[in-house]
Amino acid sequence: MKAWEDLTKSKDVSLWSTDDSQWYLDTGAKIEKFDDGRIVIKNIIARGETYRDLTPSQLSYFKLYGWNPGRYKICVDEYEKKISQAKVVGDSVKLLQQKLLHFKIKLEESLQNV
């Protein structure tokens, strides 16, 4: 998977380890590779007690385009969802819109580098 390859090739990334896996997390995503070869990626930007599974679209970004486009895709999706579910239009929605724009730009920039 391209996302895992991106991380293991980067000199700027230090992976964490458990007894049976190596993992890394950053803005929006956690990726973990188990000793049996499985790679699991979770959405960590969605608030809650547990991390969420990725949508098929999000997973395809990690597989095809790598770590940064994948995590930025999660952020774009989550902020779009938060804006659509906002009950009051005001300063809080403006802040969400600013964050959404930030991650849309980061996503576009990361795709240009693929």
XYZ file of N, CA and C in Angstrom:
342
model
N 0.842 -1.177 0.000
C 0.000 0.000 0.000
C 0.889 1.242 0.000
N 0.563 2.179 -0.886
C 1.386 3.366 -1.061
C 1.530 4.189 0.220
N 0.462 4.301 1.007
C 0.535 5.103 2.237
C 1.601 4.554 3.184
N 1.656 3.240 3.350
C 2.650 2.635 4.245
C 4.055 2.821 3.671
N 4.184 2.648 2.366
C 5.488 2.851 1.717
C 5.978 4.285 1.908
N 5.070 5.264 1.777
C 5.448 6.662 1.992
C 6.052 6.864 3.373
N 5.413 6.297 4.378
C 5.875 6.485 5.753
C 7.195 5.783 6.021
N 7.339 4.564 5.539
C 8.566 3.816 5.833
C 9.766 4.367 5.071
N 9.516 5.066 3.962
C 10.614 5.674 3.197
C 11.009 7.050 3.719
N 10.143 7.671 4.501
C 10.394 9.027 4.976
C 11.391 9.031 6.133
N 12.386 9.884 6.032
C 13.359 10.034 7.116
C 12.789 10.881 8.260
N 11.673 11.568 7.991
C 11.065 12.452 8.988
C 10.039 11.751 9.873
N 9.771 10.475 9.609
C 8.727 9.753 10.332
C 9.351 8.680 11.216
N 8.928 8.684 12.473
C 9.314 7.615 13.396
C 8.076 6.803 13.720
N 8.118 5.537 13.406
C 6.986 4.662 13.673
C 6.989 4.221 15.131
N 5.816 4.041 15.679
C 5.647 3.491 17.013
C 5.466 1.989 16.865
N 5.738 1.238 17.928
C 5.557 -0.205 17.817
C 4.886 -0.785 19.051
N 4.199 -1.902 18.800
C 3.597 -2.712 19.854
C 4.225 -4.093 19.744
N 3.704 -5.046 20.494
C 4.241 -6.411 20.427
C 4.030 -7.051 19.068
N 2.974 -6.614 18.343
C 2.672 -7.274 17.072
C 2.412 -6.303 15.917
N 2.858 -5.048 16.045
C 2.599 -4.098 14.961
C 3.513 -2.876 15.048
N 3.493 -2.117 13.963
C 4.088 -0.789 13.917
C 2.981 0.152 13.490
N 2.979 1.379 14.025
C 1.901 2.294 13.684
C 2.387 3.736 13.700
N 1.537 4.575 13.100
C 1.811 6.011 13.031
C 0.477 6.733 12.941
N 0.404 7.908 13.549
C -0.793 8.719 13.385
C -0.424 10.177 13.211
N -1.255 10.858 12.461
C -1.081 12.276 12.195
C -2.394 12.793 11.627
N -2.628 14.048 11.758
C -3.816 14.752 11.286
C -4.827 13.869 10.557
N -5.796 13.370 11.279
C -6.911 12.674 10.660
C -6.831 11.171 10.547
N -5.635 10.581 10.621
C -5.538 9.144 10.339
C -4.514 8.432 11.217
N -4.814 7.169 11.467
C -3.867 6.259 12.110
C -3.699 5.077 11.178
N -2.449 4.714 10.935
C -2.153 3.550 10.099
C -1.345 2.566 10.941
N -1.673 1.302 10.805
C -0.997 0.275 11.588
C -0.755 -0.948 10.719
N 0.493 -1.412 10.721
C 0.841 -2.627 9.998
C 1.190 -3.704 11.017
N 0.444 -4.799 10.933
C 0.631 -5.909 11.862
C 1.677 -6.876 11.328
N 2.248 -7.662 12.225
C 3.284 -8.623 11.844
C 2.801 -9.625 10.803
N 1.491 -9.892 10.750
C 0.959 -10.828 9.760
C 0.764 -10.170 8.386
N 1.145 -8.885 8.248
C 1.076 -8.193 6.964
C -0.138 -7.300 6.770
N -1.154 -7.464 7.626
C -2.349 -6.619 7.498
C -2.007 -5.154 7.765
N -2.623 -4.276 6.987
C -2.509 -2.843 7.216
C -3.912 -2.317 7.480
N -4.064 -1.615 8.602
C -5.358 -1.064 8.994
C -5.204 0.448 9.136
N -6.109 1.175 8.497
C -6.107 2.632 8.598
C -7.439 3.055 9.187
N -7.403 3.977 10.136
C -8.618 4.444 10.810
C -8.725 5.965 10.719
N -9.952 6.416 10.709
C -10.278 7.837 10.746
C -10.229 8.253 12.212
N -9.301 9.156 12.574
C -9.206 9.587 13.966
C -9.712 11.015 14.168
N -10.169 11.671 13.111
C -10.680 13.022 13.264
C -12.142 13.018 13.703
N -12.852 11.942 13.400
C -14.247 11.816 13.833
C -14.244 11.617 15.343
N -14.858 12.511 16.034
C -14.824 12.463 17.500
C -15.622 11.269 18.009
N -15.160 10.725 19.088
C -15.833 9.586 19.688
C -14.832 8.762 20.461
N -15.315 7.712 21.068
C -14.440 6.882 21.882
C -13.583 5.934 21.066
N -14.000 5.648 19.851
C -13.230 4.733 19.017
C -12.965 5.377 17.664
N -11.925 4.918 17.018
C -11.624 5.390 15.666
C -12.598 4.726 14.700
N -12.882 5.413 13.594
C -13.836 4.885 12.626
C -13.127 4.271 11.426
N -13.817 3.312 10.807
C -13.326 2.737 9.560
C -13.403 3.793 8.466
N -12.572 3.626 7.462
C -12.575 4.546 6.331
C -13.710 4.218 5.372
N -14.128 5.229 4.616
C -15.049 4.975 3.522
C -14.238 4.357 2.386
N -14.873 3.693 1.447
C -14.129 3.154 0.302
C -13.349 4.244 -0.448
N -13.931 5.411 -0.574
C -13.257 6.516 -1.258
C -11.992 6.939 -0.509
N -12.089 7.061 0.799
C -10.924 7.439 1.602
C -9.826 6.382 1.497
N -10.204 5.120 1.594
C -9.228 4.034 1.496
C -8.514 4.058 0.151
N -9.248 4.364 -0.914
C -8.618 4.400 -2.239
C -7.563 5.493 -2.322
N -7.775 6.616 -1.642
C -6.748 7.671 -1.634
C -5.454 7.163 -1.001
N -5.551 6.435 0.100
C -4.356 5.885 0.741
C -3.665 4.875 -0.167
N -4.446 4.012 -0.818
C -3.868 2.975 -1.674
C -3.229 3.554 -2.931
N -3.912 4.521 -3.565
C -3.456 5.034 -4.853
C -2.497 6.214 -4.754
N -2.739 7.102 -3.802
C -1.997 8.367 -3.771
C -1.068 8.525 -2.588
N -1.272 7.740 -1.522
C -0.332 7.775 -0.416
C -0.866 8.386 0.864
N 0.062 8.565 1.816
C -0.271 8.985 3.167
C -0.906 10.381 3.225
N -0.234 11.390 2.686
C -0.764 12.749 2.807
C -2.098 12.938 2.091
N -2.243 12.544 0.830
C -3.561 12.694 0.210
C -4.655 11.935 0.967
N -4.332 10.776 1.501
C -5.323 10.001 2.237
C -5.803 10.700 3.487
N -4.873 11.221 4.270
C -5.305 11.878 5.513
C -6.000 13.203 5.235
N -5.586 13.904 4.182
C -6.286 15.146 3.842
C -7.685 14.865 3.313
N -7.869 13.750 2.619
C -9.194 13.354 2.148
C -10.130 13.120 3.334
N -9.634 12.464 4.374
C -10.435 12.263 5.584
C -10.863 13.613 6.155
N -9.924 14.540 6.267
C -10.223 15.848 6.847
C -11.261 16.599 6.020
N -11.119 16.591 4.703
C -12.098 17.253 3.829
C -13.478 16.637 4.045
N -13.559 15.318 4.034
C -14.847 14.647 4.219
C -15.472 14.992 5.568
N -14.670 14.979 6.622
C -15.193 15.238 7.961
C -15.662 16.687 8.125
N -14.907 17.635 7.585
C -15.340 19.035 7.712
C -16.561 19.326 6.850
N -16.668 18.691 5.696
C -17.888 18.844 4.900
C -19.094 18.309 5.674
N -18.908 17.182 6.345
C -19.989 16.594 7.137
C -20.362 17.507 8.310
N -19.359 18.043 9.003
C -19.620 18.926 10.146
C -20.378 20.176 9.709
N -20.017 20.722 8.566
C -20.701 21.922 8.069
C -22.139 21.595 7.707
N -22.361 20.471 7.059
C -23.727 20.113 6.660
C -24.616 19.805 7.865
N -24.011 19.407 8.976
C -24.783 19.076 10.174
C -24.890 20.244 11.151
N -24.222 21.349 10.854
C -24.256 22.499 11.757
C -25.674 23.043 11.837
N -26.116 23.323 13.043
C -27.485 23.779 13.245
C -27.611 25.298 13.139
N -26.565 26.018 13.445
C -26.610 27.476 13.425
C -25.496 27.989 12.528
N -25.852 28.860 11.615
C -24.849 29.480 10.769
C -24.291 30.675 11.538
N -23.000 30.728 11.657
C -22.371 31.811 12.407
C -20.880 31.604 12.458
N -20.276 32.132 13.515
C -18.822 32.065 13.642
C -18.302 30.633 13.644
N -19.013 29.717 14.307
C -18.517 28.344 14.367
C -18.509 27.705 12.977
N -19.511 28.011 12.158
C -19.542 27.473 10.797
C -18.440 28.119 9.961
N -18.191 29.392 10.183
C -17.115 30.062 9.441
C -15.766 29.418 9.754
N -15.553 29.075 10.999
C -14.304 28.406 11.381
C -14.199 27.041 10.703
N -15.298 26.302 10.678
C -15.303 25.005 9.996
C -15.024 25.178 8.509
N -15.603 26.214 7.899
C -15.382 26.474 6.477
C -13.923 26.830 6.203
N -13.306 27.571 7.116
C -11.888 27.903 6.962
C -11.029 26.644 7.037
N -11.340 25.763 7.972
C -10.594 24.504 8.094
C -10.803 23.635 6.861
N -12.036 23.590 6.370
C -12.323 22.820 5.156
C -11.494 23.345 3.992
N -11.470 24.642 3.795
C -10.689 25.233 2.710
C -9.207 24.900 2.863
N -8.701 24.991 4.086
C -7.300 24.656 4.361
C -6.985 23.227 3.904
N -7.845 22.276 4.272
C -7.582 20.881 3.920
C -7.827 20.586 2.448
N -8.742 21.309 1.818
C -8.916 21.151 0.366
C -7.656 21.593 -0.367
N -7.064 22.686 0.079
C -5.816 23.167 -0.531
C -4.697 22.153 -0.299
N -4.582 21.658 0.943
C -3.535 20.663 1.251
C -3.732 19.397 0.401
N -4.973 18.987 0.211
C -5.254 17.801 -0.598
C -4.815 18.031 -2.026
N -5.181 19.171 -2.611
C -4.778 19.482 -3.997
C -3.260 19.532 -4.134
N -2.590 20.167 -3.186
C -1.122 20.261 -3.239
C -0.489 18.872 -3.146
N -1.019 18.037 -2.268
C -0.431 16.702 -2.103
C -0.650 15.835 -3.343
N -1.767 16.035 -4.030
C -2.011 15.258 -5.249
C -1.109 15.711 -6.390
N -0.694 16.955 -6.377
C 0.222 17.447 -7.414
C 1.613 16.841 -7.253
N 1.936 16.416 -6.039
C 3.253 15.831 -5.761
C 3.295 14.320 -5.973
N 2.180 13.716 -6.370
C 2.136 12.250 -6.535
C 2.711 11.876 -7.884
